[in-house]
């Protein structure tokens, strides 16, 4: 179970989501700064790490052709000498 699944299954996190509203009410997300650290616990396509919506929905056609569905950010590639 990765960090995102653990957070989603947390009783505390579920209560916080009830108090702060559902996905239509984003005031909590707007006030919190999230850190992706090394990217090992954030799924590139499935998690909302790059804005208000997951990349799978924003770039649906690219997602359909991706051979890296379900991968975390750190497994999607890396910069070498700034490239």
Short mmCIF file of N, CA, C and O in Angstrom, two decimals:
data_model
loop_
_atom_site.label_atom_id
_atom_site.label_comp_id
_atom_site.label_asym_id
_atom_site.label_seq_id
_atom_site.Cartn_x
_atom_site.Cartn_y
_atom_site.Cartn_z
N UNK A 1 0.86 -1.17 0.00
CA UNK A 1 0.00 0.00 0.00
C UNK A 1 0.90 1.23 0.00
O UNK A 1 1.77 1.37 0.82
N UNK A 2 0.72 2.13 -0.98
CA UNK A 2 1.56 3.31 -1.04
C UNK A 2 1.02 4.42 -0.13
O UNK A 2 -0.04 4.29 0.46
N UNK A 3 1.75 5.54 -0.05
CA UNK A 3 1.37 6.63 0.85
C UNK A 3 0.03 7.25 0.52
O UNK A 3 -0.72 7.65 1.39
N UNK A 4 -0.29 7.31 -0.78
CA UNK A 4 -1.57 7.90 -1.19
C UNK A 4 -2.71 7.01 -0.73
O UNK A 4 -3.73 7.49 -0.22
N UNK A 5 -2.57 5.69 -0.88
CA UNK A 5 -3.62 4.77 -0.44
C UNK A 5 -3.78 4.83 1.07
O UNK A 5 -4.89 4.81 1.58
N UNK A 6 -2.66 4.90 1.80
CA UNK A 6 -2.73 4.98 3.25
C UNK A 6 -3.49 6.24 3.67
O UNK A 6 -4.32 6.20 4.56
N UNK A 7 -3.19 7.37 3.01
CA UNK A 7 -3.86 8.61 3.35
C UNK A 7 -5.35 8.51 3.03
O UNK A 7 -6.18 8.96 3.80
N UNK A 8 -5.69 7.91 1.89
CA UNK A 8 -7.10 7.80 1.49
C UNK A 8 -7.88 6.90 2.44
O UNK A 8 -9.07 7.09 2.62
N UNK A 9 -7.22 5.91 3.05
CA UNK A 9 -7.89 4.97 3.94
C UNK A 9 -7.88 5.43 5.40
O UNK A 9 -8.47 4.79 6.24
N UNK A 10 -7.23 6.53 5.68
CA UNK A 10 -7.12 7.04 7.05
C UNK A 10 -8.47 7.56 7.54
O UNK A 10 -9.16 8.29 6.84
N UNK A 11 -8.84 7.19 8.76
CA UNK A 11 -10.07 7.70 9.36
C UNK A 11 -9.96 9.22 9.53
O UNK A 11 -10.89 9.96 9.24
N UNK A 12 -8.78 9.69 9.96
CA UNK A 12 -8.57 11.11 10.12
C UNK A 12 -8.77 11.84 8.80
O UNK A 12 -9.42 12.87 8.73
N UNK A 13 -8.17 11.30 7.73
CA UNK A 13 -8.28 11.94 6.41
C UNK A 13 -9.74 11.94 5.93
O UNK A 13 -10.20 12.93 5.38
N UNK A 14 -10.47 10.86 6.15
CA UNK A 14 -11.88 10.80 5.76
C UNK A 14 -12.69 11.86 6.50
O UNK A 14 -13.53 12.54 5.90
N UNK A 15 -12.44 12.01 7.80
CA UNK A 15 -13.12 13.04 8.58
C UNK A 15 -12.79 14.44 8.08
O UNK A 15 -13.66 15.31 7.98
N UNK A 16 -11.53 14.66 7.78
CA UNK A 16 -11.10 15.96 7.28
C UNK A 16 -11.79 16.29 5.95
O UNK A 16 -12.23 17.42 5.73
N UNK A 17 -11.93 15.30 5.08
CA UNK A 17 -12.61 15.52 3.81
C UNK A 17 -14.09 15.84 4.02
O UNK A 17 -14.65 16.67 3.32
N UNK A 18 -14.71 15.23 5.02
CA UNK A 18 -16.12 15.52 5.33
C UNK A 18 -16.24 16.97 5.82
O UNK A 18 -17.12 17.72 5.38
N UNK A 19 -15.36 17.38 6.71
CA UNK A 19 -15.40 18.72 7.27
C UNK A 19 -15.09 19.77 6.20
O UNK A 19 -15.72 20.82 6.13
N UNK A 20 -14.11 19.47 5.34
CA UNK A 20 -13.64 20.46 4.37
C UNK A 20 -14.41 20.44 3.06
O UNK A 20 -14.18 21.27 2.20
N UNK A 21 -15.29 19.50 2.87
CA UNK A 21 -16.08 19.45 1.64
C UNK A 21 -15.57 18.39 0.69
O UNK A 21 -14.51 17.82 0.86
N UNK A 22 -16.38 18.14 -0.32
CA UNK A 22 -16.00 17.13 -1.31
C UNK A 22 -15.15 17.78 -2.40
O UNK A 22 -14.67 18.89 -2.26
N UNK A 23 -14.98 17.09 -3.51
CA UNK A 23 -14.11 17.58 -4.57
C UNK A 23 -14.64 18.86 -5.22
O UNK A 23 -13.89 19.59 -5.85
N UNK A 24 -15.93 19.16 -5.09
CA UNK A 24 -16.47 20.39 -5.64
C UNK A 24 -16.07 21.60 -4.81
O UNK A 24 -16.01 22.71 -5.31
N UNK A 25 -15.81 21.40 -3.54
CA UNK A 25 -15.42 22.47 -2.63
C UNK A 25 -13.93 22.33 -2.36
O UNK A 25 -13.51 21.49 -1.60
N UNK A 26 -13.13 23.16 -2.97
CA UNK A 26 -11.68 22.97 -2.94
C UNK A 26 -10.95 23.96 -2.04
O UNK A 26 -9.76 24.14 -2.18
N UNK A 27 -11.65 24.61 -1.11
CA UNK A 27 -10.98 25.61 -0.28
C UNK A 27 -9.82 25.03 0.51
O UNK A 27 -8.79 25.68 0.67
N UNK A 28 -9.96 23.79 0.98
CA UNK A 28 -8.88 23.19 1.75
C UNK A 28 -7.64 23.00 0.88
O UNK A 28 -6.53 23.37 1.27
N UNK A 29 -7.83 22.43 -0.31
CA UNK A 29 -6.70 22.23 -1.23
C UNK A 29 -6.04 23.55 -1.60
O UNK A 29 -4.82 23.61 -1.80
N UNK A 30 -6.83 24.61 -1.70
CA UNK A 30 -6.27 25.92 -2.05
C UNK A 30 -5.43 26.51 -0.94
O UNK A 30 -4.58 27.36 -1.19
N UNK A 31 -5.65 26.09 0.30
CA UNK A 31 -4.91 26.63 1.43
C UNK A 31 -3.71 25.78 1.85
O UNK A 31 -2.90 26.20 2.67
N UNK A 32 -3.60 24.57 1.30
CA UNK A 32 -2.54 23.65 1.69
C UNK A 32 -1.54 23.52 0.55
O UNK A 32 -1.91 23.41 -0.61
N UNK A 33 -0.27 23.57 0.89
CA UNK A 33 0.77 23.34 -0.10
C UNK A 33 1.24 21.89 0.04
O UNK A 33 1.65 21.47 1.11
N UNK A 34 1.14 21.14 -1.04
CA UNK A 34 1.52 19.73 -1.03
C UNK A 34 2.95 19.59 -1.54
O UNK A 34 3.38 20.33 -2.41
N UNK A 35 3.65 18.63 -1.02
CA UNK A 35 5.02 18.36 -1.45
C UNK A 35 5.07 16.97 -2.06
O UNK A 35 4.56 16.01 -1.48
N UNK A 36 5.70 16.85 -3.22
CA UNK A 36 5.78 15.53 -3.85
C UNK A 36 7.07 14.81 -3.46
O UNK A 36 7.25 13.65 -3.81
N UNK A 37 7.96 15.47 -2.75
CA UNK A 37 9.24 14.91 -2.32
C UNK A 37 9.95 14.27 -3.49
O UNK A 37 10.17 14.90 -4.50
N UNK A 38 10.27 12.98 -3.39
CA UNK A 38 10.99 12.31 -4.48
C UNK A 38 10.04 11.71 -5.52
O UNK A 38 10.48 11.09 -6.47
N UNK A 39 8.74 11.88 -5.33
CA UNK A 39 7.76 11.39 -6.30
C UNK A 39 7.43 9.92 -6.19
O UNK A 39 6.71 9.38 -7.03
N UNK A 40 7.90 9.26 -5.16
CA UNK A 40 7.68 7.81 -5.05
C UNK A 40 6.30 7.43 -4.53
O UNK A 40 5.93 6.27 -4.59
N UNK A 41 5.53 8.41 -4.03
CA UNK A 41 4.21 8.07 -3.50
C UNK A 41 3.08 8.79 -4.26
O UNK A 41 1.93 8.70 -3.88
N UNK A 42 3.43 9.48 -5.34
CA UNK A 42 2.43 10.20 -6.13
C UNK A 42 2.35 9.54 -7.51
O UNK A 42 3.35 9.47 -8.23
N UNK A 43 1.17 9.07 -7.85
CA UNK A 43 0.98 8.44 -9.16
C UNK A 43 0.84 9.52 -10.23
O UNK A 43 0.01 10.40 -10.11
N UNK A 44 1.67 9.45 -11.26
CA UNK A 44 1.76 10.47 -12.29
C UNK A 44 0.42 10.78 -12.93
O UNK A 44 0.01 11.93 -13.02
N UNK A 45 -0.29 9.78 -13.40
CA UNK A 45 -1.54 9.98 -14.12
C UNK A 45 -2.76 10.08 -13.20
O UNK A 45 -3.71 10.80 -13.51
N UNK A 46 -2.77 9.35 -12.11
CA UNK A 46 -3.99 9.16 -11.32
C UNK A 46 -4.20 10.16 -10.20
O UNK A 46 -5.34 10.40 -9.80
N UNK A 47 -3.14 10.70 -9.64
CA UNK A 47 -3.26 11.62 -8.50
C UNK A 47 -3.32 13.06 -8.98
O UNK A 47 -2.78 13.40 -10.03
N UNK A 48 -3.95 13.90 -8.18
CA UNK A 48 -4.07 15.33 -8.52
C UNK A 48 -2.86 16.07 -7.96
O UNK A 48 -2.92 16.71 -6.93
N UNK A 49 -1.73 15.98 -8.62
CA UNK A 49 -0.51 16.62 -8.16
C UNK A 49 -0.15 17.85 -8.97
O UNK A 49 0.60 18.70 -8.52
N UNK A 50 -0.68 17.98 -10.16
CA UNK A 50 -0.31 19.08 -11.04
C UNK A 50 -1.40 20.12 -11.18
O UNK A 50 -1.41 20.88 -12.13
N UNK A 51 -2.34 20.16 -10.28
CA UNK A 51 -3.44 21.11 -10.37
C UNK A 51 -4.70 20.52 -9.79
O UNK A 51 -4.66 19.58 -9.01
N UNK A 52 -5.84 21.03 -10.22
CA UNK A 52 -7.11 20.62 -9.65
C UNK A 52 -7.64 19.30 -10.15
O UNK A 52 -8.57 18.75 -9.58
N UNK A 53 -7.07 18.76 -11.21
CA UNK A 53 -7.60 17.53 -11.79
C UNK A 53 -6.43 16.61 -12.13
O UNK A 53 -5.33 17.06 -12.41
N UNK A 54 -6.68 15.31 -12.13
CA UNK A 54 -5.60 14.37 -12.44
C UNK A 54 -5.25 14.46 -13.93
O UNK A 54 -6.08 14.80 -14.78
N UNK A 55 -4.00 14.16 -14.25
CA UNK A 55 -3.53 14.26 -15.63
C UNK A 55 -4.23 13.27 -16.56
O UNK A 55 -4.36 13.53 -17.75
N UNK A 56 -4.69 12.16 -16.02
CA UNK A 56 -5.44 11.19 -16.82
C UNK A 56 -6.66 11.86 -17.47
O UNK A 56 -6.97 11.61 -18.63
N UNK A 57 -7.34 12.71 -16.74
CA UNK A 57 -8.51 13.41 -17.28
C UNK A 57 -8.13 14.56 -18.19
O UNK A 57 -8.78 14.80 -19.21
N UNK A 58 -7.09 15.30 -17.84
CA UNK A 58 -6.68 16.45 -18.63
C UNK A 58 -6.12 16.02 -19.98
O UNK A 58 -6.40 16.64 -21.01
N UNK A 59 -5.32 14.96 -19.99
CA UNK A 59 -4.66 14.49 -21.20
C UNK A 59 -5.11 13.07 -21.53
O UNK A 59 -4.31 12.14 -21.66
N UNK A 60 -6.41 12.89 -21.68
CA UNK A 60 -7.01 11.56 -21.85
C UNK A 60 -6.44 10.79 -23.04
O UNK A 60 -6.19 9.58 -22.93
N UNK A 61 -6.21 11.44 -24.16
CA UNK A 61 -5.70 10.74 -25.35
C UNK A 61 -4.27 10.26 -25.13
O UNK A 61 -3.91 9.16 -25.53
N UNK A 62 -3.45 11.09 -24.50
CA UNK A 62 -2.07 10.68 -24.22
C UNK A 62 -2.08 9.53 -23.22
O UNK A 62 -1.34 8.56 -23.37
N UNK A 63 -2.94 9.63 -22.20
CA UNK A 63 -3.04 8.57 -21.20
C UNK A 63 -3.40 7.23 -21.85
O UNK A 63 -2.83 6.20 -21.51
N UNK A 64 -4.34 7.25 -22.78
CA UNK A 64 -4.75 6.01 -23.44
C UNK A 64 -3.59 5.33 -24.14
O UNK A 64 -3.53 4.10 -24.22
N UNK A 65 -2.63 6.12 -24.64
CA UNK A 65 -1.48 5.56 -25.35
C UNK A 65 -0.28 5.28 -24.45
O UNK A 65 0.69 4.69 -24.90
N UNK A 66 -0.36 5.71 -23.23
CA UNK A 66 0.77 5.54 -22.32
C UNK A 66 0.97 4.07 -21.94
O UNK A 66 0.03 3.34 -21.70
N UNK A 67 2.24 3.68 -21.91
CA UNK A 67 2.59 2.35 -21.43
C UNK A 67 3.03 2.41 -19.97
O UNK A 67 3.53 1.43 -19.42
N UNK A 68 2.83 3.58 -19.33
CA UNK A 68 3.25 3.77 -17.95
C UNK A 68 2.08 4.13 -17.05
O UNK A 68 2.23 4.89 -16.09
N UNK A 69 0.93 3.57 -17.30
CA UNK A 69 -0.23 3.81 -16.43
C UNK A 69 0.08 3.25 -15.04
O UNK A 69 0.67 2.19 -14.91
N UNK A 70 -0.31 3.98 -14.02
CA UNK A 70 -0.10 3.53 -12.64
C UNK A 70 1.29 3.81 -12.09
O UNK A 70 1.55 3.50 -10.93
N UNK A 71 2.17 4.40 -12.89
CA UNK A 71 3.53 4.67 -12.41
C UNK A 71 3.56 5.91 -11.52
O UNK A 71 2.73 6.81 -11.65
N UNK A 72 4.51 5.94 -10.62
CA UNK A 72 4.71 7.11 -9.78
C UNK A 72 5.55 8.14 -10.54
O UNK A 72 6.19 7.82 -11.55
N UNK A 73 5.55 9.37 -10.03
CA UNK A 73 6.28 10.44 -10.71
C UNK A 73 7.75 10.09 -10.89
O UNK A 73 8.33 10.30 -11.95
N UNK A 74 8.36 9.52 -9.86
CA UNK A 74 9.79 9.23 -9.94
C UNK A 74 10.13 8.15 -10.96
O UNK A 74 11.28 8.00 -11.35
N UNK A 75 9.16 7.39 -11.45
CA UNK A 75 9.42 6.36 -12.46
C UNK A 75 9.11 6.82 -13.87
O UNK A 75 9.23 6.03 -14.81
N UNK A 76 8.73 8.07 -14.04
CA UNK A 76 8.33 8.55 -15.36
C UNK A 76 9.50 9.13 -16.16
O UNK A 76 9.37 9.42 -17.33
N UNK A 77 10.64 9.29 -15.57
CA UNK A 77 11.80 9.84 -16.25
C UNK A 77 12.61 10.68 -15.29
O UNK A 77 12.23 10.83 -14.13
N UNK A 78 13.72 11.22 -15.76
CA UNK A 78 14.53 12.06 -14.88
C UNK A 78 15.37 13.01 -15.71
O UNK A 78 15.59 12.78 -16.89
N UNK A 79 15.79 14.08 -15.06
CA UNK A 79 16.68 15.04 -15.68
C UNK A 79 18.13 14.59 -15.50
O UNK A 79 18.51 14.16 -14.41
N UNK A 80 18.90 14.66 -16.56
CA UNK A 80 20.32 14.36 -16.49
C UNK A 80 21.04 15.58 -17.06
O UNK A 80 20.83 15.96 -18.22
N UNK A 81 21.86 16.19 -16.24
CA UNK A 81 22.54 17.43 -16.62
C UNK A 81 21.57 18.49 -17.13
O UNK A 81 21.83 19.18 -18.12
N UNK A 82 20.42 18.61 -16.47
CA UNK A 82 19.44 19.63 -16.80
C UNK A 82 18.59 19.34 -18.03
O UNK A 82 17.80 20.15 -18.47
N UNK A 83 18.75 18.17 -18.62
CA UNK A 83 17.99 17.80 -19.82
C UNK A 83 17.10 16.63 -19.52
O UNK A 83 17.50 15.67 -18.90
#
